[in-house]
Amino acid sequence: MVTVYRGTVLHTKSFDEFEVFDHGFIAVDNNGKIIGLGKNYASWLKQYHIPAEDLSEVRLNDYQFIMPGLVDCHIHAPQYAQLGLGLDMPLLDWLNTYTFPLEAKFSNRNYAEHVYRGVVESTIRCGTTLASYFATNHLDSTLILAEEALRQGQRALIGKVCSNCNSPDYYVEKTSDSISSTELFVKAVRELKSPLILPTITPRFALSCTKDLLTRLGSMAKRLDVHIQSHISENLAEIDAVKGIFKTGYAAVYDNASLLTKKTVLAHGVHLEDAEIALIKERGTAIAHCPASNTMLSSGICDVQRLINAGVTVGLGTDCAGGNSVSIQNAMLRTLEVSKHLEFFNKQHISGSAIISQPNPLYKPLKYTEALYLATLGGAKALALDHVTGNFVEGKEFDALLIDVSIGEKPNRTYNATELLEKFIFSGDDRNVRVVFVAGKIIKGYQK
Ligand code: GUN
Ligand code: FE
């Protein structure tokens, strides 16, 4: 059976190439792969000779469109249990006060099952078709997260967190346990034999790992050819501490352990130095931009265009629960907001008690179509999965959303194709995410 969605279809081909087919179509085969898209359905149909009984057509209405699924390049699944709470401290205090005590509770399998079911349901509800999850130090409950993502049909990279120092006594591993349970985890995930679920080696951040642990994780990632995820240069106190301990810059700490690879994604990168950005680009490592968390934990304002202009691959992360939302639609909006704030940077002066801001003529804020790229294809590239997902190309998997902008408001006119996207990004929410597809299979909603 071939399913064809007829109506507005949009996606990106690169950071600055947005493509839209109004009155278009996208065709998906039985295996969930895209087998055609474009404007001219009649001529495509002629070429393919699909018998009528093998063809199912879904017609979108004027308020609906199909777009690629959203990619969350950085999310802490256990922290879903504290979403929206405890956002009154900077990073290191926040970790010690709220986050480490919470994550320690995931030694309990029942608690893990409960929270992990909720986080996967919520991210799917918001349209996340691919997520790169941090779990906790615990092998057993991290496997529960992998099984839960698989059960709900989400595409996911899952990491057992590694941390063997500078952590509280109740939430720290021995180096040998960290290494052995990471290897066991990689094997166990591979035994699930699902193309949707991949393991990722996850040193929490430089501060919570010794040089020895980082080096051994780097060589394991190479030996087993696994993805890697961590944090970098999020907060100034964190960076000072890293420099104090390792006597090098932050990026060099990871590079010396062979952790900067083409399959590595690092969250934040708010305060990276130019030479570090050049090194990250050179290694083919990506950055997950997490605007909500950067603001909520007072980490700083990340100028993602500086990274993109330097050739670094960038995707978006919710960073739940340093970030207060699990929605990548919300992350697109926050990305655009931070970018507009940057326009006023260095152009402020104080007049009486008011801060007067004037636009910086040299800075061009991101466009919403560029935010769409970061949330989809950029994310897929950042996770080294753009050969599979991220946009609509024949042969790629149909990881997609059917968005309906008429839910939650009563439109008094129709919108053109780009306005539909604008409506979703700037004033939409999870209610507008009507159907979510991963590899052609519906994992939220239904199609008429
Ligand atoms: N750095 C180390 N651990 C964390 C975490 O859980 N959240 C964030 N935002 N940064 C971190
Ligand atoms: Fe994080």
Short mmCIF file of C-alpha atoms and ligand atoms in Angstrom, two decimals:
data_model
loop_
_atom_site.label_atom_id
_atom_site.label_comp_id
_atom_site.label_asym_id
_atom_site.label_seq_id
_atom_site.Cartn_x
_atom_site.Cartn_y
_atom_site.Cartn_z
CA MET A 1 0.00 0.00 0.00
CA VAL A 2 1.19 3.51 -0.88
CA THR A 3 -0.19 6.43 1.13
CA VAL A 4 -0.22 9.85 -0.49
CA TYR A 5 -0.77 13.05 1.49
CA ARG A 6 -2.13 15.79 -0.76
CA GLY A 7 -1.99 19.45 0.26
CA THR A 8 0.72 21.77 1.61
CA VAL A 9 4.05 20.01 2.17
CA LEU A 10 7.09 21.94 3.39
CA HIS A 11 10.63 21.26 4.58
CA THR A 12 14.20 22.56 4.31
CA LYS A 13 17.01 21.42 2.05
CA SER A 14 19.71 23.35 3.93
CA PHE A 15 20.04 26.23 6.41
CA ASP A 16 18.95 28.76 3.81
CA GLU A 17 16.90 26.60 1.43
CA PHE A 18 13.27 26.35 2.45
CA GLU A 19 11.01 24.48 0.04
CA VAL A 20 7.24 24.50 -0.02
CA PHE A 21 4.78 22.69 -2.25
CA ASP A 22 1.31 24.15 -1.95
CA HIS A 23 -1.24 21.87 -3.58
CA GLY A 24 1.60 19.37 -3.42
CA PHE A 25 1.93 15.74 -2.42
CA ILE A 26 4.17 13.33 -0.57
CA ALA A 27 3.97 9.57 -1.15
CA VAL A 28 5.03 6.95 1.41
CA ASP A 29 5.43 3.22 0.79
CA ASN A 30 4.59 0.25 2.99
CA ASN A 31 7.99 0.37 4.66
CA GLY A 32 7.53 3.99 5.74
CA LYS A 33 9.93 5.35 3.12
CA ILE A 34 9.30 8.44 1.02
CA ILE A 35 8.87 7.47 -2.63
CA GLY A 36 7.81 10.77 -4.15
CA LEU A 37 7.04 14.39 -3.43
CA GLY A 38 6.47 17.62 -5.26
CA LYS A 39 3.82 19.58 -7.05
CA ASN A 40 2.79 17.41 -9.94
CA TYR A 41 0.96 14.43 -8.51
CA ALA A 42 -0.64 13.40 -11.81
CA SER A 43 2.67 12.98 -13.62
CA TRP A 44 4.25 11.18 -10.65
CA LEU A 45 1.32 8.76 -10.58
CA LYS A 46 1.64 8.10 -14.30
CA GLN A 47 5.31 7.25 -13.88
CA TYR A 48 4.74 4.86 -10.96
CA HIS A 49 1.70 2.92 -12.27
CA ILE A 50 0.32 2.17 -8.82
CA PRO A 51 -2.92 0.16 -9.05
CA ALA A 52 -5.86 2.03 -7.48
CA GLU A 53 -6.39 -0.69 -4.87
CA ASP A 54 -2.82 -0.20 -3.61
CA LEU A 55 -3.22 3.55 -3.23
CA SER A 56 -4.63 5.46 -0.29
CA GLU A 57 -5.00 9.24 -0.54
CA VAL A 58 -5.27 11.61 2.42
CA ARG A 59 -6.40 15.12 1.52
CA LEU A 60 -5.30 17.93 3.85
CA ASN A 61 -7.61 20.88 4.40
CA ASP A 62 -6.63 24.57 4.05
CA TYR A 63 -5.36 24.79 7.63
CA GLN A 64 -3.20 21.70 7.52
CA PHE A 65 0.28 20.93 6.28
CA ILE A 66 2.90 18.21 6.40
CA MET A 67 6.38 19.02 7.74
CA PRO A 68 9.35 16.92 8.91
CA GLY A 69 9.24 15.64 12.51
CA LEU A 70 10.98 17.71 15.18
CA VAL A 71 14.42 16.69 16.46
CA ASP A 72 15.41 17.25 20.08
CA CYS A 73 19.20 17.02 20.19
CA HIS A 74 19.44 17.34 23.98
CA ILE A 75 16.94 16.30 26.62
CA HIS A 76 17.33 14.83 30.14
CA ALA A 77 14.53 12.26 30.44
CA PRO A 78 14.62 11.92 34.26
CA GLN A 79 14.42 15.68 34.72
CA TYR A 80 10.89 15.58 33.27
CA ALA A 81 9.97 14.91 36.90
CA GLN A 82 11.04 18.48 37.79
CA LEU A 83 9.82 20.27 34.65
CA GLY A 84 9.04 23.90 35.43
CA LEU A 85 10.48 23.68 38.95
CA GLY A 86 13.65 24.94 40.61
CA LEU A 87 14.70 27.40 37.93
CA ASP A 88 16.00 29.92 40.46
CA MET A 89 19.68 28.99 40.52
CA PRO A 90 22.66 28.94 38.18
CA LEU A 91 23.89 25.61 36.80
CA LEU A 92 26.22 24.23 39.49
CA ASP A 93 23.93 25.09 42.43
CA TRP A 94 20.93 23.83 40.45
CA LEU A 95 22.65 20.49 39.84
CA ASN A 96 23.55 20.02 43.50
CA THR A 97 20.28 21.30 44.96
CA TYR A 98 17.66 19.80 42.68
CA THR A 99 19.01 17.63 39.90
CA PHE A 100 21.44 15.15 41.48
CA PRO A 101 18.95 14.27 44.28
CA LEU A 102 16.23 13.74 41.65
CA GLU A 103 18.38 11.61 39.35
CA ALA A 104 19.53 9.44 42.27
CA LYS A 105 15.89 8.27 42.61
CA PHE A 106 16.20 6.42 39.30
CA SER A 107 17.82 3.51 41.10
CA ASN A 108 14.16 2.60 41.59
CA ARG A 109 12.79 0.88 38.49
CA ASN A 110 9.16 1.72 39.23
CA TYR A 111 9.92 5.39 39.50
CA ALA A 112 11.91 5.24 36.26
CA GLU A 113 9.09 3.46 34.43
CA HIS A 114 6.61 6.11 35.53
CA VAL A 115 8.71 9.16 34.60
CA TYR A 116 10.04 7.69 31.36
CA ARG A 117 6.58 6.77 30.12
CA GLY A 118 5.56 10.40 30.75
CA VAL A 119 8.50 12.06 29.05
CA VAL A 120 8.25 9.95 25.90
CA GLU A 121 4.48 10.56 25.70
CA SER A 122 4.93 14.31 26.16
CA THR A 123 7.68 14.73 23.61
CA ILE A 124 5.70 12.72 21.05
CA ARG A 125 2.65 14.85 21.82
CA CYS A 126 4.74 17.93 20.97
CA GLY A 127 5.96 16.40 17.70
CA THR A 128 9.41 15.08 18.58
CA THR A 129 10.12 12.18 16.23
CA LEU A 130 13.82 11.92 17.17
CA ALA A 131 15.31 12.69 20.57
CA SER A 132 18.79 12.37 22.04
CA TYR A 133 18.14 11.48 25.68
CA PHE A 134 20.38 11.59 28.73
CA ALA A 135 19.10 9.13 31.35
CA THR A 136 20.93 8.71 34.68
CA ASN A 137 23.97 6.84 36.02
CA HIS A 138 21.83 3.68 36.38
CA LEU A 139 22.12 0.93 33.78
CA ASP A 140 18.79 -0.76 34.56
CA SER A 141 16.59 2.29 34.40
CA THR A 142 18.38 3.63 31.33
CA LEU A 143 17.39 0.41 29.58
CA ILE A 144 13.82 1.07 30.68
CA LEU A 145 13.99 4.39 28.82
CA ALA A 146 15.26 2.65 25.67
CA GLU A 147 12.44 0.09 25.87
CA GLU A 148 9.86 2.82 26.48
CA ALA A 149 10.93 4.87 23.43
CA LEU A 150 10.81 1.67 21.38
CA ARG A 151 7.36 0.74 22.76
CA GLN A 152 5.96 4.18 21.87
CA GLY A 153 7.62 4.19 18.45
CA GLN A 154 9.88 7.23 18.84
CA ARG A 155 13.28 7.36 17.17
CA ALA A 156 15.84 7.89 19.93
CA LEU A 157 19.46 7.99 20.97
CA ILE A 158 19.74 6.92 24.60
CA GLY A 159 22.67 7.45 26.94
CA LYS A 160 23.55 6.03 30.32
CA VAL A 161 25.14 8.99 32.07
CA CYS A 162 28.75 8.64 33.24
CA SER A 163 30.07 10.59 36.22
CA ASN A 164 32.82 9.46 38.56
CA CYS A 165 33.91 12.63 40.41
CA ASN A 166 32.87 16.04 41.74
CA SER A 167 29.43 14.62 42.43
CA PRO A 168 27.65 13.85 45.71
CA ASP A 169 28.46 10.52 47.40
CA TYR A 170 24.96 9.23 46.75
CA TYR A 171 25.24 9.82 42.99
CA VAL A 172 28.68 8.93 41.73
CA GLU A 173 30.18 5.87 40.01
CA LYS A 174 33.50 4.05 40.27
CA THR A 175 35.44 4.42 37.03
CA SER A 176 35.39 0.69 36.35
CA ASP A 177 31.59 0.49 36.90
CA SER A 178 30.99 3.48 34.67
CA ILE A 179 32.96 1.82 31.86
CA SER A 180 31.53 -1.68 32.27
CA SER A 181 27.91 -0.57 32.56
CA THR A 182 28.28 1.71 29.53
CA GLU A 183 29.55 -1.19 27.45
CA LEU A 184 26.78 -3.48 28.75
CA PHE A 185 24.26 -0.78 27.89
CA VAL A 186 25.53 -0.39 24.31
CA LYS A 187 25.28 -4.15 23.82
CA ALA A 188 21.81 -4.37 25.39
CA VAL A 189 20.44 -1.60 23.18
CA ARG A 190 21.92 -3.24 20.10
CA GLU A 191 20.22 -6.46 21.13
CA LEU A 192 16.85 -4.70 20.90
CA LYS A 193 17.57 -4.87 17.17
CA SER A 194 15.49 -1.83 16.34
CA PRO A 195 16.75 0.68 13.78
CA LEU A 196 14.89 3.34 15.79
CA ILE A 197 16.85 3.05 19.05
CA LEU A 198 20.59 3.68 19.21
CA PRO A 199 22.94 3.88 22.20
CA THR A 200 25.05 6.97 22.85
CA ILE A 201 28.06 7.27 25.12
CA THR A 202 27.30 10.01 27.64
CA PRO A 203 29.99 11.55 29.85
CA ARG A 204 27.82 14.01 31.79
CA PHE A 205 30.28 16.92 31.45
CA ALA A 206 33.99 17.50 31.95
CA LEU A 207 33.50 18.45 35.59
CA SER A 208 31.95 15.14 36.62
CA CYS A 209 34.43 12.89 34.77
CA THR A 210 38.13 12.25 35.37
CA LYS A 211 40.59 12.39 32.49
CA ASP A 212 40.94 8.61 32.75
CA LEU A 213 37.17 8.04 32.42
CA LEU A 214 36.89 10.47 29.48
CA THR A 215 39.78 8.77 27.68
CA ARG A 216 38.34 5.31 28.17
CA LEU A 217 34.90 6.45 26.98
CA GLY A 218 36.52 8.04 23.91
CA SER A 219 38.27 4.81 22.99
CA MET A 220 35.10 2.76 23.60
CA ALA A 221 33.12 5.08 21.32
CA LYS A 222 35.70 4.47 18.60
CA ARG A 223 35.92 0.71 19.12
CA LEU A 224 32.14 0.24 19.14
CA ASP A 225 31.40 3.06 16.65
CA VAL A 226 28.85 4.73 18.90
CA HIS A 227 27.39 8.22 19.13
CA ILE A 228 28.60 10.55 21.92
CA GLN A 229 26.79 13.33 23.78
CA SER A 230 27.83 15.73 26.54
CA HIS A 231 27.74 19.38 27.61
CA ILE A 232 30.24 22.15 26.84
CA SER A 233 30.83 25.76 27.89
CA GLU A 234 27.41 26.35 29.34
CA ASN A 235 28.20 28.52 32.34
CA LEU A 236 31.17 30.74 33.26
CA ALA A 237 31.73 29.20 36.73
CA GLU A 238 31.68 25.74 35.12
CA ILE A 239 34.26 26.78 32.51
CA ASP A 240 36.57 28.24 35.21
CA ALA A 241 36.34 25.02 37.20
CA VAL A 242 37.12 22.91 34.11
CA LYS A 243 40.15 25.06 33.27
CA GLY A 244 41.31 24.83 36.91
CA ILE A 245 41.15 21.03 36.95
CA PHE A 246 42.32 20.14 33.44
CA LYS A 247 44.65 23.12 32.78
CA THR A 248 43.34 23.38 29.20
CA GLY A 249 40.33 24.86 27.46
CA TYR A 250 36.99 23.03 27.58
CA ALA A 251 36.99 21.75 23.98
CA ALA A 252 40.57 20.50 24.37
CA VAL A 253 39.53 18.38 27.38
CA TYR A 254 37.18 16.41 25.14
CA ASP A 255 39.52 16.43 22.15
CA ASN A 256 42.38 15.00 24.23
CA ALA A 257 40.06 12.09 25.06
CA SER A 258 39.08 11.57 21.38
CA LEU A 259 35.50 12.55 22.24
CA LEU A 260 35.10 15.13 19.48
CA THR A 261 33.86 13.01 16.57
CA LYS A 262 31.42 13.30 13.68
CA LYS A 263 28.91 11.46 15.87
CA THR A 264 29.28 13.80 18.87
CA VAL A 265 26.74 16.42 19.92
CA LEU A 266 27.57 18.88 22.71
CA ALA A 267 24.89 20.92 24.42
CA HIS A 268 25.06 24.70 24.86
CA GLY A 269 28.44 26.07 23.69
CA VAL A 270 27.31 29.48 24.94
CA HIS A 271 30.79 30.76 25.78
CA LEU A 272 33.02 28.95 23.28
CA GLU A 273 36.18 30.73 22.18
CA ASP A 274 36.92 31.20 18.45
CA ALA A 275 39.69 28.56 18.47
CA GLU A 276 37.35 26.09 20.17
CA ILE A 277 34.67 26.69 17.55
CA ALA A 278 37.29 26.06 14.83
CA LEU A 279 38.32 22.80 16.53
CA ILE A 280 34.72 21.63 16.88
CA LYS A 281 34.12 22.40 13.20
CA GLU A 282 37.32 20.59 12.23
CA ARG A 283 36.26 17.46 14.11
CA GLY A 284 32.75 17.51 12.59
CA THR A 285 31.20 17.73 16.07
CA ALA A 286 27.80 19.43 16.46
CA ILE A 287 26.27 21.81 19.00
CA ALA A 288 22.77 21.49 20.47
CA HIS A 289 21.44 25.00 20.99
CA CYS A 290 19.28 25.11 24.13
CA PRO A 291 17.85 28.63 24.35
CA ALA A 292 15.25 27.96 27.06
CA SER A 293 17.77 26.46 29.46
CA ASN A 294 20.42 29.07 28.66
CA THR A 295 17.96 31.71 29.84
CA MET A 296 16.32 29.81 32.73
CA LEU A 297 19.65 28.83 34.36
CA SER A 298 21.07 32.31 33.59
CA SER A 299 23.86 30.69 31.58
CA GLY A 300 24.01 33.33 28.86
CA ILE A 301 22.93 34.18 25.36
CA CYS A 302 24.29 31.86 22.69
CA ASP A 303 24.91 33.49 19.33
CA VAL A 304 24.12 30.46 17.16
CA GLN A 305 24.80 32.37 13.97
CA ARG A 306 28.42 32.71 15.09
CA LEU A 307 28.58 28.90 15.23
CA ILE A 308 26.70 28.40 11.96
CA ASN A 309 28.81 30.99 10.13
CA ALA A 310 31.92 29.16 11.34
CA GLY A 311 30.57 26.00 9.68
CA VAL A 312 29.50 24.15 12.84
CA THR A 313 26.41 21.93 12.57
CA VAL A 314 23.72 23.11 14.96
CA GLY A 315 20.46 21.51 16.11
CA LEU A 316 18.04 22.46 18.87
CA GLY A 317 17.61 20.98 22.34
CA THR A 318 14.92 21.47 24.95
CA ASP A 319 17.37 20.55 27.74
CA CYS A 320 14.40 19.56 29.91
CA ALA A 321 14.43 20.51 32.76
CA GLY A 322 17.04 23.29 32.76
CA GLY A 323 14.72 24.28 29.93
CA ASN A 324 11.10 24.61 31.04
CA SER A 325 9.46 23.00 28.00
CA VAL A 326 9.74 19.64 26.23
CA SER A 327 8.55 21.14 22.95
CA ILE A 328 10.90 21.77 20.03
CA GLN A 329 8.25 24.08 18.54
CA ASN A 330 8.77 26.13 21.70
CA ALA A 331 12.56 25.83 21.22
CA MET A 332 12.20 27.30 17.71
CA LEU A 333 10.31 30.25 19.17
CA ARG A 334 12.89 30.73 21.96
CA THR A 335 15.69 30.50 19.36
CA LEU A 336 14.05 33.29 17.37
CA GLU A 337 13.49 35.34 20.51
CA VAL A 338 17.11 35.06 21.65
CA SER A 339 18.21 35.97 18.14
CA LYS A 340 16.05 39.09 18.20
CA HIS A 341 17.51 40.01 21.61
CA LEU A 342 20.99 39.72 20.13
CA GLU A 343 20.02 42.33 17.60
CA PHE A 344 19.97 44.82 20.47
CA PHE A 345 23.19 43.61 22.03
CA ASN A 346 25.98 46.18 22.40
CA LYS A 347 23.56 48.84 21.34
CA GLN A 348 22.07 49.59 24.71
CA HIS A 349 22.60 52.70 26.74
CA ILE A 350 21.04 53.79 29.96
CA SER A 351 18.93 56.94 30.00
CA GLY A 352 17.64 57.73 33.48
CA SER A 353 16.24 54.44 34.70
CA ALA A 354 15.43 53.12 31.22
CA ILE A 355 17.60 50.97 29.00
CA ILE A 356 17.35 52.32 25.47
CA SER A 357 18.04 49.77 22.76
CA GLN A 358 18.70 50.38 19.12
CA PRO A 359 19.04 47.65 16.52
CA ASN A 360 22.57 46.66 15.61
CA PRO A 361 22.62 47.16 11.81
CA LEU A 362 25.30 44.49 11.38
CA TYR A 363 23.27 41.71 12.99
CA LYS A 364 20.47 39.96 11.12
CA PRO A 365 18.20 37.90 13.32
CA LEU A 366 17.39 34.33 12.30
CA LYS A 367 14.41 33.77 10.03
CA TYR A 368 11.64 31.40 11.04
CA THR A 369 12.45 29.18 8.08
CA GLU A 370 16.02 28.91 9.44
CA ALA A 371 14.60 27.97 12.86
CA LEU A 372 12.65 25.22 11.06
CA TYR A 373 15.92 23.97 9.58
CA LEU A 374 17.58 23.89 13.03
CA ALA A 375 14.59 22.01 14.47
CA THR A 376 14.55 19.37 11.72
CA LEU A 377 17.39 18.81 9.23
CA GLY A 378 19.95 20.65 11.40
CA GLY A 379 19.03 18.38 14.31
CA ALA A 380 19.23 15.26 12.15
CA LYS A 381 22.69 16.33 10.92
CA ALA A 382 23.79 17.13 14.49
CA LEU A 383 22.86 13.56 15.46
CA ALA A 384 24.51 12.15 12.31
CA LEU A 385 21.17 10.72 11.18
CA ASP A 386 20.45 12.99 8.23
CA HIS A 387 20.84 10.06 5.84
CA VAL A 388 17.68 8.68 7.48
CA THR A 389 15.54 11.64 8.54
CA GLY A 390 15.29 15.44 8.88
CA ASN A 391 13.64 16.38 5.59
CA PHE A 392 11.73 14.92 2.68
CA VAL A 393 13.92 13.14 0.16
CA GLU A 394 13.07 9.96 -1.73
CA GLY A 395 14.50 7.01 0.17
CA LYS A 396 14.45 8.71 3.57
CA GLU A 397 12.04 7.60 6.26
CA PHE A 398 8.71 9.39 6.59
CA ASP A 399 9.28 11.02 10.01
CA ALA A 400 6.70 13.76 9.78
CA LEU A 401 3.99 15.84 11.39
CA LEU A 402 0.54 16.73 10.17
CA ILE A 403 -0.01 20.19 11.61
CA ASP A 404 -3.43 21.82 11.84
CA VAL A 405 -3.31 25.52 12.74
CA SER A 406 -7.09 25.80 13.11
CA ILE A 407 -7.00 23.89 16.41
CA GLY A 408 -7.18 26.27 19.37
CA GLU A 409 -8.38 29.25 17.35
CA LYS A 410 -11.09 30.04 14.84
CA PRO A 411 -9.31 31.45 11.79
CA ASN A 412 -11.25 34.14 9.96
CA ARG A 413 -9.37 33.69 6.71
CA THR A 414 -7.25 31.11 4.96
CA TYR A 415 -3.45 31.25 5.11
CA ASN A 416 -0.88 30.70 2.41
CA ALA A 417 1.70 27.95 2.86
CA THR A 418 4.38 30.01 4.59
CA GLU A 419 1.79 31.67 6.83
CA LEU A 420 0.74 28.20 8.00
CA LEU A 421 4.32 27.58 9.16
CA GLU A 422 4.52 31.03 10.79
CA LYS A 423 1.29 30.37 12.69
CA PHE A 424 2.62 27.07 14.01
CA ILE A 425 6.01 28.43 15.09
CA PHE A 426 4.89 31.74 16.59
CA SER A 427 1.48 30.96 18.07
CA GLY A 428 1.17 27.17 17.97
CA ASP A 429 1.46 24.46 20.57
CA ASP A 430 1.11 20.70 20.94
CA ARG A 431 -2.62 20.82 20.09
CA ASN A 432 -1.70 21.78 16.53
CA VAL A 433 0.37 18.61 16.17
CA ARG A 434 -2.48 16.50 14.86
CA VAL A 435 -0.59 13.41 13.65
CA VAL A 436 2.98 12.25 14.32
CA PHE A 437 4.64 9.68 12.03
CA VAL A 438 7.90 7.82 12.60
CA ALA A 439 9.07 5.63 9.71
CA GLY A 440 5.58 5.99 8.24
CA LYS A 441 3.85 4.68 11.36
CA ILE A 442 1.41 6.89 13.27
CA ILE A 443 2.56 7.35 16.87
CA LYS A 444 0.13 10.16 17.77
CA GLY A 445 -3.31 11.00 16.40
CA TYR A 446 -5.06 9.50 13.44
CA GLN A 447 -5.59 10.30 9.77
CA LYS A 448 -9.04 10.47 8.25
N1 GUN B 1 25.73 20.06 32.90
C1 GUN B 1 25.91 18.89 33.55
N2 GUN B 1 24.75 18.30 33.84
C2 GUN B 1 23.79 19.11 33.36
C3 GUN B 1 22.36 19.02 33.34
O1 GUN B 1 21.73 18.08 33.83
N3 GUN B 1 21.71 20.06 32.75
C4 GUN B 1 22.36 21.10 32.20
N4 GUN B 1 21.65 22.08 31.64
N5 GUN B 1 23.68 21.21 32.20
C5 GUN B 1 24.39 20.22 32.79
FE FE B 2 21.67 19.39 29.58
#
